[in-house]
Amino acid sequence: MTPPQGPAHGPSNGELPSRRDAPARDAPDPDAPPQRERRSPENPERLYILTGEDSERAPLDLVTLIVAQGEASPMAQPEHSAVLRLCGTPLSVAELSAYLALPFSVVTVVLTELLATGLVQARAPIVRSALPDRSLLEAVMHGLQKL
Amino acid sequence: MDFRNSKNTDTITGPRSEDVLPHTASAAVKVVIVGGFGVGKTTMVGSVSEIRPLTTEETMTEAGIGVDDNYGSETKTATTVAMDFGRISISDELVLYLFGTPGQERFWFLWNGLFEGALGAVVLIDTRRLEVSFDVIGRLEERGVPFVIAVNDFPDAPHHPVETLRRALDLGPGVPIMACDARLRESSRDVLMTLMRYLHSLTVAAARV
Ligand SMILES: Nc1nc2c(ncn2[C@@H]2O[C@H](COP(=O)(O)OP(=O)(O)OP(=O)(O)O)[C@@H](O)[C@H]2O)c(=O)[nH]1
Ligand SMILES: [Mg+2]
């Protein structure tokens, strides 16, 4: 099922058509893969997070690690106690969301409250920067090798 | 969404004891696995993850068309979008999270938080439906997120030489394209390795400039 390489198909030299030279549609080759066209940039994003628009929420990533710093008081709200119980050891916000079966945005509201009272600590992720850290990548490769 | 009414929080179970991270875990990094429906995203996350893959959800509203000039009658539908993810402990301090996320345009709002900060992405491709990946690739390019292409080996999928795929996908010469079987841990691990090596080569190239 490899696309034919001979001169019988496609433009001139037997190459498959590409976006950069001849348009693919003029010389359809039944075995050729479809050709990607560059997208137009103005596609609207139509979905909105239900609990959106609150500038006061703590900047939490899906992979920010949360660690409890204390115990819940007996009067604590149940979701606060649940988070503190789960975060005796570090746990990502994504894992909290999964175990609590709550949307990510709701978990960040709960965590913002807990962070304000110092009951949890947030360990920020390492994010990609313009020039990623080479030693970080080497550490990841080393870790993957052990898998 | 209504936490208090819908759940008894005492029954929530956290990670199994073998899935607990050490206290020393101090930072996480993330990689995104993106592709069309049924291309193998969940399979790949599951095959390399040290924990049983978990799901995080977000509830969205989808605004009706023409809401701007039509305040009172706008219709909004709640949509739940789920993302599978898995985890690989790299060291006592560092944790890698893998997110499998749908490539369809209507889910792109998810990427705002997800892709910003991701080290890179794996674009999973099924050659029976190559065009599903086109918009995803364009999006990654626009956002400057480095990615590799992993071609999932479905038995009845057409096989194209790498350079044919590169041309069809309109990719530069440096972007790695590799075959994989997402069901196999070693194969999925190799894809992640290829991504890391590629990222590494980008930093080396940038350092030379
Ligand atoms: N032959 C083959 N089958 C695969 C491979 N990867 C996944 N599959 C199968 O393809 C089917 C879909 O895989 P999923 O991992 O659920 O795909 P997905 O991208 O998560 O799908 P959605 O979340 O529904 O979009 C499953 O039956 C897998 O067993 C592969 O590398 N080779
Ligand atoms: Mg899936």
Coordinates of C-alpha atoms and ligand atoms in Angstrom, one line a residue:
Chain A
M1 CA 0.0 0.0 0.0
T2 CA 2.9 2.4 -0.4
P3 CA 2.1 5.2 -2.7
P4 CA 3.4 4.7 -6.2
Q5 CA 6.8 6.4 -6.8
G6 CA 6.8 6.0 -10.6
P7 CA 6.3 8.8 -13.0
A8 CA 2.8 7.7 -14.0
H9 CA 1.2 9.5 -11.1
G10 CA 1.2 13.0 -9.8
P11 CA 3.2 15.9 -11.1
S12 CA 6.3 15.8 -13.2
N13 CA 9.1 13.9 -11.4
G14 CA 7.0 11.2 -9.7
E15 CA 7.1 13.0 -6.4
L16 CA 3.8 13.2 -4.4
P17 CA 2.2 16.5 -4.7
S18 CA 2.9 18.9 -1.9
R19 CA 1.4 22.1 -0.7
R20 CA 4.4 24.0 -1.8
D21 CA 4.4 23.1 -5.5
A22 CA 1.3 21.7 -7.3
P23 CA -2.0 21.6 -5.6
A24 CA -2.9 18.1 -4.6
R25 CA -6.4 18.2 -6.0
D26 CA -5.3 18.6 -9.6
A27 CA -3.7 15.3 -9.8
P28 CA -5.3 12.9 -7.3
D29 CA -3.4 9.8 -6.6
P30 CA -5.7 7.2 -5.0
D31 CA -2.9 6.0 -2.7
A32 CA -1.5 9.3 -1.7
P33 CA -2.2 10.6 1.8
P34 CA -4.3 13.7 2.1
Q35 CA -2.4 16.9 2.0
R36 CA -2.4 19.3 4.9
E37 CA -3.1 23.0 4.2
R38 CA -2.0 25.7 6.6
R39 CA -5.0 26.8 8.7
S40 CA -6.4 30.2 8.7
P41 CA -5.8 31.7 12.1
E42 CA -9.2 33.1 13.0
N43 CA -11.0 30.0 14.3
P44 CA -13.1 31.1 17.3
E45 CA -13.0 29.1 20.5
R46 CA -16.5 28.5 21.4
L47 CA -16.5 26.8 24.7
Y48 CA -16.1 28.5 28.0
I49 CA -15.3 27.2 31.4
L50 CA -18.5 27.2 33.5
T51 CA -17.0 28.7 36.6
G52 CA -14.9 31.2 34.7
E53 CA -14.0 34.8 35.3
D54 CA -12.5 35.0 38.7
S55 CA -9.2 36.7 38.9
E56 CA -8.8 35.8 42.5
R57 CA -8.2 32.2 41.9
A58 CA -4.7 31.0 42.6
P59 CA -2.5 30.2 39.5
L60 CA -2.7 26.5 39.6
D61 CA -1.6 24.1 36.8
L62 CA -3.0 20.6 36.3
V63 CA 0.4 19.4 37.5
T64 CA 1.0 21.7 40.4
L65 CA 1.8 19.4 43.3
I66 CA -0.3 20.0 46.4
V67 CA 0.9 19.0 49.9
A68 CA -1.1 19.4 53.1
Q69 CA 0.5 21.5 55.8
G70 CA -1.9 20.7 58.6
E71 CA -5.0 18.8 59.6
A72 CA -8.6 19.8 58.9
S73 CA -10.4 21.2 61.8
P74 CA -13.5 19.3 62.8
M75 CA -15.6 22.2 61.5
A76 CA -13.9 22.3 58.1
Q77 CA -15.9 22.1 55.0
P78 CA -16.0 18.5 53.7
E79 CA -14.2 19.3 50.5
H80 CA -11.4 21.0 52.5
S81 CA -11.1 17.9 54.7
A82 CA -11.0 15.6 51.7
V83 CA -8.2 17.6 50.1
L84 CA -6.2 17.6 53.2
R85 CA -6.7 13.9 53.7
L86 CA -5.6 13.1 50.1
C87 CA -2.6 15.4 50.2
G88 CA -0.7 13.9 53.1
T89 CA 1.9 13.2 50.3
P90 CA 2.3 15.4 47.2
L91 CA -0.6 15.0 44.7
S92 CA -1.1 16.9 41.5
V93 CA -4.2 19.1 41.0
A94 CA -5.2 16.7 38.1
E95 CA -5.0 13.7 40.5
L96 CA -7.1 15.6 43.1
S97 CA -9.7 16.4 40.5
A98 CA -9.8 12.7 39.5
Y99 CA -10.1 11.3 43.0
L100 CA -12.6 13.9 44.1
A101 CA -14.5 13.5 40.8
L102 CA -14.7 17.3 40.6
P103 CA -13.9 19.5 37.6
F104 CA -10.5 21.0 37.5
S105 CA -11.9 24.5 37.9
V106 CA -13.9 23.6 41.0
V107 CA -10.8 22.0 42.6
T108 CA -8.8 25.2 42.0
V109 CA -11.5 27.2 43.9
V110 CA -11.2 24.8 46.9
L111 CA -7.4 25.0 46.7
T112 CA -7.4 28.8 46.5
E113 CA -9.2 28.8 49.8
L114 CA -6.9 26.3 51.4
L115 CA -3.8 28.2 50.1
A116 CA -5.1 31.4 51.6
T117 CA -5.2 29.8 55.1
G118 CA -1.9 28.1 54.6
L119 CA -3.3 24.7 55.0
V120 CA -1.8 23.4 51.8
Q121 CA 1.4 24.2 50.0
A122 CA 1.6 24.4 46.2
R123 CA 4.8 23.2 44.4
A124 CA 4.8 24.8 41.0
P125 CA 5.5 22.8 37.9
I126 CA 8.5 23.2 35.7
V127 CA 7.2 24.8 32.5
R128 CA 8.6 24.9 29.0
S129 CA 10.5 28.1 28.5
A130 CA 12.0 29.6 25.3
L131 CA 15.1 27.7 26.0
P132 CA 14.3 24.5 27.9
D133 CA 16.6 23.4 30.6
R134 CA 18.9 20.8 29.1
S135 CA 19.7 19.1 32.4
L136 CA 16.0 18.7 33.0
L137 CA 15.6 16.9 29.7
E138 CA 18.5 14.7 30.5
A139 CA 16.9 13.8 33.8
V140 CA 13.7 12.9 32.1
M141 CA 15.5 10.7 29.6
H142 CA 17.4 9.0 32.4
G143 CA 14.1 8.3 34.1
L144 CA 12.4 7.0 30.9
Q145 CA 15.4 4.7 30.4
K146 CA 14.6 2.9 33.6
L147 CA 11.0 2.2 32.6
Chain B
M1 CA -20.9 20.3 40.4
D2 CA -22.7 20.6 43.7
F3 CA -20.2 19.0 45.9
R4 CA -22.1 19.1 49.2
N5 CA -25.2 17.5 48.0
S6 CA -23.8 15.0 45.6
K7 CA -21.1 13.2 47.6
N8 CA -20.2 11.9 50.9
T9 CA -16.6 13.0 51.1
D10 CA -15.7 10.3 53.6
T11 CA -16.0 7.7 50.9
I12 CA -13.5 9.3 48.6
T13 CA -10.5 7.1 48.2
G14 CA -7.2 8.5 47.2
P15 CA -4.2 6.8 45.6
R16 CA -3.4 3.2 46.4
S17 CA -0.4 3.0 48.7
E18 CA 1.9 2.0 45.8
D19 CA 0.7 5.0 43.9
V20 CA 1.7 7.6 46.5
L21 CA 4.5 10.0 45.5
P22 CA 7.4 10.5 48.0
H23 CA 7.4 13.6 50.2
T24 CA 10.5 14.7 48.2
A25 CA 8.5 15.1 45.0
S26 CA 9.0 18.8 44.4
A27 CA 8.1 19.5 40.8
A28 CA 6.3 18.1 37.8
V29 CA 6.5 18.4 34.1
K30 CA 3.9 17.5 31.5
V31 CA 3.7 16.1 28.0
V32 CA 0.6 16.1 25.9
I33 CA -0.6 13.2 23.7
V34 CA -3.0 14.6 21.2
G35 CA -4.9 13.0 18.3
G36 CA -8.3 12.3 16.8
F37 CA -11.0 10.0 18.2
G38 CA -9.9 6.4 18.7
V39 CA -6.3 7.0 17.6
G40 CA -4.8 5.4 20.7
K41 CA -4.3 8.3 23.2
T42 CA -5.7 6.5 26.2
T43 CA -3.8 3.3 25.2
M44 CA -0.5 5.2 25.1
V45 CA -1.1 6.9 28.4
G46 CA -2.0 3.6 30.0
S47 CA 0.9 1.6 28.6
V48 CA 3.6 3.9 30.1
S49 CA 1.9 5.1 33.2
E50 CA 2.9 3.8 36.6
I51 CA -0.6 4.5 37.9
R52 CA -3.8 3.3 36.5
P53 CA -4.8 6.1 34.2
L54 CA -7.1 8.7 35.8
T55 CA -9.5 11.1 34.3
T56 CA -9.9 14.8 35.0
E57 CA -13.0 16.7 33.8
E58 CA -14.0 20.1 33.0
T59 CA -17.5 21.4 32.5
M60 CA -18.0 23.9 29.8
T61 CA -20.8 26.0 28.4
E62 CA -21.2 26.2 24.7
A63 CA -22.7 29.5 23.8
G64 CA -25.3 29.5 21.1
I65 CA -24.7 31.3 17.8
G66 CA -25.3 35.0 17.8
V67 CA -25.4 35.5 21.5
D68 CA -24.0 39.0 21.3
D69 CA -27.1 40.6 19.9
N70 CA -29.5 38.3 21.7
Y71 CA -29.0 38.5 25.4
G72 CA -32.1 37.1 26.9
S73 CA -32.6 34.1 24.6
E74 CA -29.1 32.8 24.5
T75 CA -28.9 29.1 24.9
K76 CA -26.1 27.4 26.7
T77 CA -25.4 23.7 26.8
A78 CA -23.2 22.3 29.4
T79 CA -20.5 20.0 28.0
T80 CA -18.2 17.8 30.0
V81 CA -14.8 17.3 28.5
A82 CA -12.6 14.5 29.9
M83 CA -8.9 14.1 29.7
D84 CA -7.1 10.9 30.6
F85 CA -3.7 11.2 32.3
G86 CA -1.0 9.0 33.6
R87 CA 2.2 9.5 35.6
I88 CA 5.8 8.5 35.5
S89 CA 8.1 9.1 38.4
I90 CA 11.4 10.3 37.0
S91 CA 13.3 10.7 40.2
D92 CA 12.5 11.3 43.9
E93 CA 12.0 14.9 43.0
L94 CA 10.7 15.0 39.5
V95 CA 7.4 13.6 38.1
L96 CA 6.2 13.5 34.5
Y97 CA 2.5 13.6 33.7
L98 CA 1.1 12.6 30.4
F99 CA -2.2 14.0 29.2
G100 CA -4.2 12.4 26.4
T101 CA -6.3 15.1 24.9
P102 CA -8.7 15.2 21.9
G103 CA -7.5 17.0 18.9
Q104 CA -10.8 18.3 17.6
E105 CA -11.1 22.0 17.2
R106 CA -13.9 22.4 19.7
F107 CA -11.7 21.2 22.5
W108 CA -9.0 23.7 21.9
F109 CA -9.9 26.0 24.7
L110 CA -8.5 23.2 26.9
W111 CA -5.1 23.8 25.5
N112 CA -4.8 27.2 27.0
G113 CA -3.9 25.8 30.3
L114 CA -2.7 22.5 29.1
F115 CA -0.2 23.2 26.4
E116 CA 1.3 26.3 27.9
G117 CA 4.1 25.0 29.9
A118 CA 4.0 21.4 28.4
L119 CA 7.5 20.3 27.5
G120 CA 6.2 19.1 24.2
A121 CA 3.6 17.0 22.5
V122 CA 3.1 13.7 20.8
V123 CA 0.8 13.8 17.8
L124 CA -0.7 10.4 17.4
I125 CA -1.7 9.6 13.8
D126 CA -3.8 7.0 12.2
T127 CA -2.9 6.9 8.5
R128 CA -6.5 5.9 7.6
R129 CA -7.5 9.4 8.8
L130 CA -4.5 11.6 8.4
E131 CA -6.5 14.8 7.9
V132 CA -7.8 14.6 11.5
S133 CA -4.3 15.7 12.6
F134 CA -3.9 18.7 10.3
D135 CA -5.5 21.3 12.5
V136 CA -3.7 20.0 15.6
I137 CA -0.3 20.3 13.9
G138 CA -1.1 23.8 12.8
R139 CA -2.1 24.7 16.3
L140 CA 1.0 23.4 17.8
E141 CA 3.1 25.2 15.3
E142 CA 1.3 28.5 16.1
R143 CA 1.8 28.0 19.7
G144 CA 5.5 27.1 19.4
V145 CA 5.0 23.7 21.1
P146 CA 7.6 21.3 19.9
F147 CA 6.1 17.9 18.8
V148 CA 6.9 14.5 17.3
I149 CA 4.7 12.5 15.1
A150 CA 3.9 8.9 16.2
V151 CA 2.2 6.8 13.6
N152 CA 0.0 4.2 15.3
D153 CA 0.3 0.8 13.5
F154 CA -3.3 -0.3 12.8
P155 CA -3.3 -3.5 10.8
D156 CA -5.4 -2.2 7.9
A157 CA -3.9 1.3 7.8
P158 CA -2.1 2.4 4.6
H159 CA 1.7 2.5 5.0
H160 CA 3.5 5.5 3.7
P161 CA 7.2 6.2 3.7
V162 CA 8.3 8.7 6.2
E163 CA 9.2 11.3 3.7
T164 CA 5.8 11.0 2.0
L165 CA 4.2 11.6 5.3
R166 CA 6.5 14.5 6.0
R167 CA 5.4 16.1 2.7
A168 CA 1.7 15.5 3.2
L169 CA 1.9 16.9 6.8
D170 CA 4.0 19.8 5.5
L171 CA 6.6 19.3 8.3
G172 CA 10.1 20.6 8.4
P173 CA 13.0 18.1 8.1
G174 CA 13.8 18.1 11.8
V175 CA 10.4 16.9 13.2
P176 CA 10.7 13.3 14.1
I177 CA 8.2 10.9 12.6
M178 CA 8.1 7.3 13.9
A179 CA 6.0 4.3 13.9
C180 CA 4.7 3.0 17.2
D181 CA 2.3 0.5 18.8
A182 CA 0.7 2.4 21.6
R183 CA -0.3 -0.8 23.3
L184 CA 3.3 -1.7 24.0
R185 CA 5.1 0.0 26.9
E186 CA 8.5 0.0 25.2
S187 CA 7.1 1.4 22.0
S188 CA 5.3 4.2 23.8
R189 CA 8.4 4.8 25.9
D190 CA 10.5 5.1 22.7
V191 CA 8.1 7.8 21.5
L192 CA 8.6 9.8 24.6
M193 CA 12.4 9.3 24.4
T194 CA 12.3 10.5 20.8
L195 CA 10.4 13.6 22.0
M196 CA 12.9 14.3 24.7
R197 CA 15.9 13.8 22.4
Y198 CA 14.3 16.2 19.9
L199 CA 13.7 18.8 22.6
H200 CA 17.3 18.3 23.7
S201 CA 18.5 18.8 20.1
L202 CA 16.5 22.1 19.9
T203 CA 18.1 23.4 23.0
V204 CA 21.6 22.5 21.7
A205 CA 20.8 24.2 18.4
A206 CA 19.5 27.3 20.1
A207 CA 22.6 27.5 22.3
R208 CA 24.8 27.6 19.3
V209 CA 23.1 30.6 17.8
Ligands
LIG1 N1 -3.4 -2.2 16.3 C1 -3.3 -1.3 17.2 N2 -4.4 -0.9 17.9 C2 -4.3 0.1 18.8 C3 -3.2 0.8 19.0 N3 -3.4 1.7 19.9 C4 -4.6 1.6 20.3 N4 -5.3 0.6 19.6 C5 -6.7 0.2 19.8 O1 -7.5 1.3 19.2 C6 -8.6 1.4 20.0 C7 -8.8 2.9 20.5 O2 -7.7 3.2 21.4 P1 -7.9 4.3 22.5 O3 -6.6 4.3 23.3 O4 -9.1 4.1 23.3 O5 -8.0 5.6 21.6 P2 -8.3 7.1 22.1 O6 -7.5 8.0 21.2 O7 -8.1 7.3 23.6 O8 -9.8 7.2 21.8 P3 -10.9 8.4 22.3 O9 -10.5 8.8 23.7 O10 -12.2 7.7 22.2 O11 -10.7 9.5 21.3 C8 -8.5 0.4 21.2 O12 -9.3 -0.7 20.9 C9 -7.0 0.1 21.2 O13 -6.8 -1.2 21.7 C10 -2.0 0.4 18.2 O14 -0.9 0.9 18.4 N5 -2.2 -0.6 17.4
MG2 MG -9.4 8.0 25.1

